[in-house]
Coordinates of C-alpha atoms and ligand atoms in Angstrom, one line a residue:
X80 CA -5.7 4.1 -7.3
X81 CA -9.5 4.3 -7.1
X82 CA -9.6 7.2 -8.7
X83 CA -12.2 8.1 -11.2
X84 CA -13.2 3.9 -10.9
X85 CA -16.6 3.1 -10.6
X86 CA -17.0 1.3 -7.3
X87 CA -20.2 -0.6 -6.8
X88 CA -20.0 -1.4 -3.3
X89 CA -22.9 -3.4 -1.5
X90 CA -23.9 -3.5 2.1
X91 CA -25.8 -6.7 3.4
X92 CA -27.5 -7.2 7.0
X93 CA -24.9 -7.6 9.6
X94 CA -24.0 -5.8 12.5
X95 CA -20.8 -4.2 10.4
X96 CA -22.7 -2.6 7.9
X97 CA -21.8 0.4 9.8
X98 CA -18.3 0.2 8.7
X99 CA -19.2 0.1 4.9
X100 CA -20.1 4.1 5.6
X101 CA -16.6 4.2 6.4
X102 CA -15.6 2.3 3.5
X103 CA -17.3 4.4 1.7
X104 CA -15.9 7.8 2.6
X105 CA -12.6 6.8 2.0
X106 CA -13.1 5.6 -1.6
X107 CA -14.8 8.7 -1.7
X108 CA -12.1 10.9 -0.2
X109 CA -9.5 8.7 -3.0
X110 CA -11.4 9.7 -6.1
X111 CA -13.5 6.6 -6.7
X112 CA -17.5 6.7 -8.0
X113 CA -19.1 5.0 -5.5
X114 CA -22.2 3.3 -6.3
X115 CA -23.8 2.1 -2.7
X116 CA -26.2 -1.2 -3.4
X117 CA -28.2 -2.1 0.2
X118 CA -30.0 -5.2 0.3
X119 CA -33.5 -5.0 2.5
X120 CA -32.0 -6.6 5.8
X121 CA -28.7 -3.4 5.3
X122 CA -31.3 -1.0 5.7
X123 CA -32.3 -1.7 8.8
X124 CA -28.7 -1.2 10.1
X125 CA -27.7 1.6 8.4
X126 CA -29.5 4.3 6.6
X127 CA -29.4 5.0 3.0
X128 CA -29.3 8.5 3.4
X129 CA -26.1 7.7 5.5
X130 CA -24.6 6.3 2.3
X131 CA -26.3 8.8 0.0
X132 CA -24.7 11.4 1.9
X133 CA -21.3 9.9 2.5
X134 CA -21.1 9.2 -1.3
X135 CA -23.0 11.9 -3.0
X136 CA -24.9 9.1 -5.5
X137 CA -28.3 7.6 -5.2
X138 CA -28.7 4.9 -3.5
X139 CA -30.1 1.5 -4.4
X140 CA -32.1 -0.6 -2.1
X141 CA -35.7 -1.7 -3.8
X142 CA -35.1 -3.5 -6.9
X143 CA -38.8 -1.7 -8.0
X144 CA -39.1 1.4 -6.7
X145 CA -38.1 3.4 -9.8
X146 CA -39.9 6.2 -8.8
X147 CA -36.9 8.0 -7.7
X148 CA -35.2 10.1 -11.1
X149 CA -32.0 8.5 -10.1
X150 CA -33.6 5.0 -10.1
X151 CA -30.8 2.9 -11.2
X152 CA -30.8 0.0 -13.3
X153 CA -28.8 -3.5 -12.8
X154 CA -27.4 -3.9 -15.6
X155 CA -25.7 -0.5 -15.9
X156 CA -24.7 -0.6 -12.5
X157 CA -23.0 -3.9 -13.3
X158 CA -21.0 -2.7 -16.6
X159 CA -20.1 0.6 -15.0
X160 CA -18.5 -1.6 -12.1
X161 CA -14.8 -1.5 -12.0
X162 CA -14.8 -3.6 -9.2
X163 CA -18.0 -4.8 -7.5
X164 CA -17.5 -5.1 -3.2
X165 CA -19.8 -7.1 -0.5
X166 CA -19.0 -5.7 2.6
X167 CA -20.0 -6.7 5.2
X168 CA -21.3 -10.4 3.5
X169 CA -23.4 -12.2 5.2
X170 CA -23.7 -15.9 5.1
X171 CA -27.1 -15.4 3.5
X172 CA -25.5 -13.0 0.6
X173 CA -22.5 -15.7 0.1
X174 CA -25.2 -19.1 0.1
X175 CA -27.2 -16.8 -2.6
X176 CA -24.4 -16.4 -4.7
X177 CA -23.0 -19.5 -4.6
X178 CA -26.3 -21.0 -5.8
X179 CA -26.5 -18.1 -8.4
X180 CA -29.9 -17.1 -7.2
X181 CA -30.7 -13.2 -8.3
X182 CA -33.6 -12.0 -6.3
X183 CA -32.5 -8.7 -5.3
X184 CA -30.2 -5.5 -6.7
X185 CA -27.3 -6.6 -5.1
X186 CA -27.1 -10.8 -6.4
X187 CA -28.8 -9.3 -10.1
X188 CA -25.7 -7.0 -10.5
X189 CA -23.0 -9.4 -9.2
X190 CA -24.6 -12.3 -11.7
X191 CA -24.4 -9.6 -14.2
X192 CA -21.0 -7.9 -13.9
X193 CA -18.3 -9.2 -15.6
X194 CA -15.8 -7.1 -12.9
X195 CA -13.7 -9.2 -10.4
X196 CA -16.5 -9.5 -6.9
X197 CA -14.7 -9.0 -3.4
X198 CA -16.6 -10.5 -0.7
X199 CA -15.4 -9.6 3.0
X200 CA -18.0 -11.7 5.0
X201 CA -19.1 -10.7 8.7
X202 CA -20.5 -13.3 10.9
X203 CA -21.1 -15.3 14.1
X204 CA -18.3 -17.6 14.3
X205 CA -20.5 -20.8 14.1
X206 CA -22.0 -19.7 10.8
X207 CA -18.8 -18.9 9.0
X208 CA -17.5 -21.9 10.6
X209 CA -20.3 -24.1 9.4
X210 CA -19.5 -26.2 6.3
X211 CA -22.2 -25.0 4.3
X212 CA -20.5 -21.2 4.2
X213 CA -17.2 -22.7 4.0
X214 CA -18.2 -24.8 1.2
X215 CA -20.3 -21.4 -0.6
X216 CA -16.8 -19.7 0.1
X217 CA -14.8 -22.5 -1.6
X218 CA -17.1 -22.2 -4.4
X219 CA -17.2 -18.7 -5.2
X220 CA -13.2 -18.8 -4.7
X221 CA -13.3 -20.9 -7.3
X222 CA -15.5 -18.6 -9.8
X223 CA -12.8 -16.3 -9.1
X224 CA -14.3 -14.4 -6.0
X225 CA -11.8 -12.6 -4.0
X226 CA -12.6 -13.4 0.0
X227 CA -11.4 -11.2 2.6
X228 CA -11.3 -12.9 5.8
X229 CA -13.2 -12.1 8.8
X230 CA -10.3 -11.3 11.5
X231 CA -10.7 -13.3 15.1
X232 CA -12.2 -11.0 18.1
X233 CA -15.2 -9.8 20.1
X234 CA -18.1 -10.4 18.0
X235 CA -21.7 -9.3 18.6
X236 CA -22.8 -12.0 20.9
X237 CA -20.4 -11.1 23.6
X238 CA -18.2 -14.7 22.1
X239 CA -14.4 -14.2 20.8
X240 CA -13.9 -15.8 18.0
X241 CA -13.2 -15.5 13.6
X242 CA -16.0 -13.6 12.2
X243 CA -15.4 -9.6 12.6
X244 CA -15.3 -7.9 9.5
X245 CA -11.8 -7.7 8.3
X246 CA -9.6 -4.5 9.1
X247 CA -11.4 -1.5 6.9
X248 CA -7.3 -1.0 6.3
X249 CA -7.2 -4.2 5.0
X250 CA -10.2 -4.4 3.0
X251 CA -9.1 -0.8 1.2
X252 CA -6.2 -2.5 0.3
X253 CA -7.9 -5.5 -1.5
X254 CA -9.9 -3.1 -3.0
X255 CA -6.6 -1.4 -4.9
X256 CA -5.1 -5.0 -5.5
X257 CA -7.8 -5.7 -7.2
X258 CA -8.1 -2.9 -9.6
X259 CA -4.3 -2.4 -10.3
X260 CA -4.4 -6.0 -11.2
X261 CA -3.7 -5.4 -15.2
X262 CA -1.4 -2.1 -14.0
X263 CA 1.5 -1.4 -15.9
X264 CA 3.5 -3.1 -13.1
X265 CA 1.7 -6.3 -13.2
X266 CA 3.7 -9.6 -12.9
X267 CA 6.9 -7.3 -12.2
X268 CA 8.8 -7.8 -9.0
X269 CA 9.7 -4.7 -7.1
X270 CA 11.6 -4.0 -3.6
X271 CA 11.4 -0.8 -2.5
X272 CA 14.1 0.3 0.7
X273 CA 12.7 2.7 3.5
X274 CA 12.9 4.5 6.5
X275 CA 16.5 5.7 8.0
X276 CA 18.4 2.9 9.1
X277 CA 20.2 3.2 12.7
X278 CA 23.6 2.0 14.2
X279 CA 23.4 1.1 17.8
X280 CA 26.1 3.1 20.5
X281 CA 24.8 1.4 23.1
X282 CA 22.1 -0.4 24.8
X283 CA 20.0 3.0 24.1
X284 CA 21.3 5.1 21.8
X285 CA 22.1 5.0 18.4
X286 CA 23.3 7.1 15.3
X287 CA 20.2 7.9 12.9
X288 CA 18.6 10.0 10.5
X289 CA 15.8 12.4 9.6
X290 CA 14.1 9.9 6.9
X291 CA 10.2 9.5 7.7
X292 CA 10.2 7.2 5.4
X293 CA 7.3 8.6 3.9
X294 CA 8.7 8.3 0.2
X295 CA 9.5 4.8 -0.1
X296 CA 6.2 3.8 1.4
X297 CA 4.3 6.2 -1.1
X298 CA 6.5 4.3 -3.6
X299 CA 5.5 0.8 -2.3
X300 CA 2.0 1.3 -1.9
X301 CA 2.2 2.9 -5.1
X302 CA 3.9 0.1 -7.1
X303 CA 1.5 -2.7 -5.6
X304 CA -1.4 -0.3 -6.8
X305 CA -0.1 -0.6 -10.3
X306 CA -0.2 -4.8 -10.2
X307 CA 3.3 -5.2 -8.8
X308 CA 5.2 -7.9 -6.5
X309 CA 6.6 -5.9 -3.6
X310 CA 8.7 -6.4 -1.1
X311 CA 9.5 -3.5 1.6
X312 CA 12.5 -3.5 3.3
X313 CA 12.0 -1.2 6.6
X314 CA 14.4 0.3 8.4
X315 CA 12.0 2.2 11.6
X316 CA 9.6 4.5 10.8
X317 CA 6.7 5.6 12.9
X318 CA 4.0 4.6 10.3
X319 CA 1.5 2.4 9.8
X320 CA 2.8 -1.1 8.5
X321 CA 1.4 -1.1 4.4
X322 CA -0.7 -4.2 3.6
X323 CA -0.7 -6.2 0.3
X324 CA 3.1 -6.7 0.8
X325 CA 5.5 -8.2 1.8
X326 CA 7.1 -6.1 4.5
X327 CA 10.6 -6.6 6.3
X328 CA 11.7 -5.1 9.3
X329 CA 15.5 -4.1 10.0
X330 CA 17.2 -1.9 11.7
X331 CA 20.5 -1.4 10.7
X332 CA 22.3 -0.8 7.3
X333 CA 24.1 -4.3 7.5
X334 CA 20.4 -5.8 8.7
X335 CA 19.3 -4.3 5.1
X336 CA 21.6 -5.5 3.2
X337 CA 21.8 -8.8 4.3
X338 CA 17.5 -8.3 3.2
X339 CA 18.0 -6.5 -0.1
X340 CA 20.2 -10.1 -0.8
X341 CA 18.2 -12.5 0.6
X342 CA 15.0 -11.0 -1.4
X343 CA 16.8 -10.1 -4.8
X344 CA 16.5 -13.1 -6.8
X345 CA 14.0 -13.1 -9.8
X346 CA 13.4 -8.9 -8.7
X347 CA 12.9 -6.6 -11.5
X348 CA 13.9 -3.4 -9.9
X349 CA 15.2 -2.0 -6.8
X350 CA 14.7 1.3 -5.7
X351 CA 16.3 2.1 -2.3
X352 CA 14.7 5.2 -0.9
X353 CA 16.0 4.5 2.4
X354 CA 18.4 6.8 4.1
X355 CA 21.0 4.5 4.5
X356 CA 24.0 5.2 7.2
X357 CA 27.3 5.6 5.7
X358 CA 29.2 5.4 8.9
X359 CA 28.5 3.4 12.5
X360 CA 30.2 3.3 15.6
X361 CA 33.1 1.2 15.2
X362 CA 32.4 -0.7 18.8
X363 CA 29.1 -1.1 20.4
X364 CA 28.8 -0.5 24.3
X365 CA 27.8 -3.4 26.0
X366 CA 26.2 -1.2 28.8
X367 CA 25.2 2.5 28.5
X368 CA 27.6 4.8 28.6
X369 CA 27.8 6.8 31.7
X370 CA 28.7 10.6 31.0
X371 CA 31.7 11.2 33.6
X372 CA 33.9 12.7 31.0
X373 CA 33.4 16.0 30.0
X374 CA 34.4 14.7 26.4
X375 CA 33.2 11.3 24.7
X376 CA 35.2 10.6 21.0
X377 CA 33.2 7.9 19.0
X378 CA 35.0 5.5 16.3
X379 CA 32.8 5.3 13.3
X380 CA 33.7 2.9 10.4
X381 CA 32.3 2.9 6.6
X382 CA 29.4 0.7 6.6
X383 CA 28.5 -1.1 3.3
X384 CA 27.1 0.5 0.2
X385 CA 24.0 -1.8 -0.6
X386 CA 23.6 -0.5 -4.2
X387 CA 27.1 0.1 -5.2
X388 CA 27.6 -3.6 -3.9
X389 CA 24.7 -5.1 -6.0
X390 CA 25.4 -7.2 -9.1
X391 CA 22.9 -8.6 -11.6
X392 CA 20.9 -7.1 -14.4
X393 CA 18.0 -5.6 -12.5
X394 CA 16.8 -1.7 -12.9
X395 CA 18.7 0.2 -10.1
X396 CA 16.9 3.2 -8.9
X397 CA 19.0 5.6 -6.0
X398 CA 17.9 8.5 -4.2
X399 CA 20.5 11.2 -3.4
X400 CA 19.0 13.5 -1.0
X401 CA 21.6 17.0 -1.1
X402 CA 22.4 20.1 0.6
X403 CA 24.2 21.6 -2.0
X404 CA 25.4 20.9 -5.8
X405 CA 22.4 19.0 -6.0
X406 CA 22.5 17.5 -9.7
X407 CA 26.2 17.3 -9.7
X408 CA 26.3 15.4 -6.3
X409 CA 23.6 13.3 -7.8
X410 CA 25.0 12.2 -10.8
X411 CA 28.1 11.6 -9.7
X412 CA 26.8 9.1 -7.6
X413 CA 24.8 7.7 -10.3
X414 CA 27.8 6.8 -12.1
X415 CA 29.4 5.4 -9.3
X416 CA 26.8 3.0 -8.0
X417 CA 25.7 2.3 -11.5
X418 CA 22.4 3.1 -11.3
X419 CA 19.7 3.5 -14.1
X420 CA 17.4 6.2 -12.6
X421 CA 18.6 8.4 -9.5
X422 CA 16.0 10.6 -7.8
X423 CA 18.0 13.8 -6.7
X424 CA 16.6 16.4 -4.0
X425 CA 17.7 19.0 -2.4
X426 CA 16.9 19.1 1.0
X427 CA 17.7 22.6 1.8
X428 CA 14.1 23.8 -0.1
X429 CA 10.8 24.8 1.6
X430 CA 8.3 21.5 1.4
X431 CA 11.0 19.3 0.0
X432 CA 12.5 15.9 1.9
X433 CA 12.5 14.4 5.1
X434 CA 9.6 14.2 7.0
X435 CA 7.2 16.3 5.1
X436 CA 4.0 15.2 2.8
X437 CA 5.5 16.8 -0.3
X438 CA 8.4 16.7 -2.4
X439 CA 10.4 18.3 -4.9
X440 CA 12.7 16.3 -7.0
X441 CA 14.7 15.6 -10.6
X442 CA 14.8 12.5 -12.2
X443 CA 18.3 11.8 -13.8
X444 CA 19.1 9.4 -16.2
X445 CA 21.7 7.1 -17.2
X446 CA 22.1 8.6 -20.5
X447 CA 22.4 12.2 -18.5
X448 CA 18.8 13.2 -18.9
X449 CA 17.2 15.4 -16.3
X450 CA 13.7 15.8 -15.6
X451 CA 12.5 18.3 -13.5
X452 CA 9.1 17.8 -11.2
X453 CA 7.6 20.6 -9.5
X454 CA 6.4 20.4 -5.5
X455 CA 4.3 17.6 -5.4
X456 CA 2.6 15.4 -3.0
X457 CA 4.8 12.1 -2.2
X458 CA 2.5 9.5 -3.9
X459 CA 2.1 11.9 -6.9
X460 CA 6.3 11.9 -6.9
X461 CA 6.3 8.5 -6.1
X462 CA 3.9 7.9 -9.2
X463 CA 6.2 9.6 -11.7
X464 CA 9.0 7.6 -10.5
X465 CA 7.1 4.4 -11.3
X466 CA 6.4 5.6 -15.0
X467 CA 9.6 5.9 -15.3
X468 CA 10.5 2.5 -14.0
X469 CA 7.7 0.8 -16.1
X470 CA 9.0 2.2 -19.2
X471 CA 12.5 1.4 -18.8
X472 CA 11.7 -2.3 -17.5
X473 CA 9.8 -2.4 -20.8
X474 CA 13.3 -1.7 -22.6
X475 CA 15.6 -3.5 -20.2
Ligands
LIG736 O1 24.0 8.1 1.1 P1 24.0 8.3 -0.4 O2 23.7 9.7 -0.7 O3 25.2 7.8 -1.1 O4 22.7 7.5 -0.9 C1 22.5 7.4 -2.3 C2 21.7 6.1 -2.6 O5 22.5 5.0 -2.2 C3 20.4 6.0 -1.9 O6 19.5 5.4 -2.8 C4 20.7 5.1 -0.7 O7 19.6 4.3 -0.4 C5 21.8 4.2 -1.3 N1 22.8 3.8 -0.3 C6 23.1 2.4 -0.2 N2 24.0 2.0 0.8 C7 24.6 2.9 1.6 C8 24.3 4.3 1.4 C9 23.4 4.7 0.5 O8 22.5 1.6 -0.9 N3 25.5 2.5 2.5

């Protein structure tokens, strides 16, 4: 998370330095410190009061005018940097810094921060094709730059082609990558199960579930936030695809399992906070059924239990979402599925389970534990979780 980071983020003279404002307000919104560097050519696309506004800190554009009492030195902008951010970067900004020249704010505090530089460059598709910018971007790759590519599309001179700023989405993500790089997660593996998976009927029907899937992705996005590996297995939600993951559609609770398996190898921990259906119709309608009789029985047969099913030595976290006995329905299943951590809720209280933002839960361990969280929001749940998990991968 970027919160309480300090964020030095610099603009540079493209067309997209519009977007940075939004870049900027998000990072905002999230917590960070953001400290807005402008070169000359940024200010004549955007405003610095824009930014000043957007980010509630001084801006810095003129490397000498320190007659401002929140003139702001290089150097202290470049140690307070958690993480220092060119975006947009034009090729004029990326030939600079490949050739190490410092001649304004922005290349003095990138030369003097010793915090990992992500450059997302913005340009006409004939200068980020030329050599020379390739050849700065191989460069500064090398140094340890991280590049976010420009994505293909319409482009200021009317031409398709690679050179729009990257997705702010996308960027935002990088961003996190970057500074959960030495999380508590790092180098560990994790797949994370979401969503509610659904057996067909028929050609338009099936049997399904209340899941938003809002949990597992606040546990995904989450985990790759603290440094880890993750894989998310989907069954069909209605949000946005996470980035800085790898990310597995399915549909079905066969379709999942036959992913949790092909993915588990070398995994450190599992935590399937999908909604997973235990029963599915026993035959699937070739055509849709028509509704002639006043009656219509459906078959359903058992369908696999991913976790019970799983064998190896990696942590095991369940979810049991309950109507009733909560902790006792919970840790019965616990034992049964062999789990090391099951999250229990009950789904009966105000705020708590499917489909809303918050969540109210108890963590229950192997050794018949129980910690109790109050109502919280479904990242901050989903953060506990993963302190959990951290400390227990530290003893497994
Ligand atoms: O459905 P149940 O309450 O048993 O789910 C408990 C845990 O087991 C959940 O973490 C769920 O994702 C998992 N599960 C599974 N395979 C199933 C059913 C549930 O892995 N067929």
């Amino acid at each position: 998370m970027p919160e309480n980071k300090t964020i030095v983020l610099g603009i540079t003279g493209s067309i997209a330095a519009y977007k940075a404002a939004d870049i900027a307000s998000k990072l905002t919104q999230e917590g960070a410190k953001v400290e807005v560097v402008m070169t000359p050519s940024a200010t004549k696309f955007i405003t610095p009061l824009t930014l000043r506004n957007i980010t509630g800190r001084p801006v810095v554009s003129d490397m000498w005018d320190l007659s401002d009492e929140f003139s702001v030195e290089h150097v202290a902008l470049a140690e307070a940097a958690s993480v220092v951010v060119i975006a947009p970067a034009t090729a004029n900004i990326i030939a600079k810094l490949a050739a190490g020249i410092a001649d304004d704010m922005l290349t003095c505090v990138v030369l003097a921060t010793k915090a990992p530089v992500i450059l997302a460059p913005a340009m006409n598709d004939n200068m980020f094709q030329n050599p020379i910018t390739q050849d700065n971007l191989k460069k500064l790759k090398v140094r340890g730059f991280t590049i976010v590519s420009p994505a293909y599309g319409r482009l200021v001179s009317g031409k398709v082609g690679v050179g729009r700023l990257a997705e702010i989405e996308e960027i935002l993500c990088v961003i996190k990558k970057v500074l959960g790089r030495n999380g508590d997660l790092k180098g560990r593996r994790i797949v994370v199960t979401a969503g509610g998976t659904r057996e067909p009927i028929d050609p338009v029907r099936h049997i399904g579930n209340r899941s938003s899937g809002k949990m597992g992705y606040a546990l995904a996005e989450a985990a790759r936030d603290r440094g880890a590996e993750v894989t998310l297995i989907s069954a069909p939600t209605l949000l946005p695809e996470p980035k800085g993951m790898e990310v597995i559609q399915v549909e079905t609770t066969l379709q999942m399992k036959e992913a949790v398996d092909k993915v588990l190898s070398g995994v450190d921990a599992l935590i399937m906070a999908a909604a997973v259906a235990d029963y599915k119709p026993a035959q699937i309608w070739g055509e849709k059924i028509k509704k002639h009789s006043p009656t219509l029985t459906l078959k359903l047969e058992r369908t696999p239990d991913i976790l019970a099913e799983l064998r190896g030595k990696l942590l095991k976290v369940g979810f049991a979402a309950e109507s009733q006995d909560v902790l006792k329905n919970a840790r019965i299943k616990l034992e049964e599925k062999r789990l090391d951590l099951m999250v229990a809720n009950d789904v009966t209280q105000p705020g708590s389970g499917f489909d809303s933002d918050t969540n109210k839960v108890s963590l229950i361990f192997k050794d018949g534990r129980v910690e109790e969280l109050p109502l919280l929001s479904k990242r901050e749940v989903a953060e506990k979780i993963l302190d959990k998990v951290a400390s227990l991968l530290e003893v497994k």
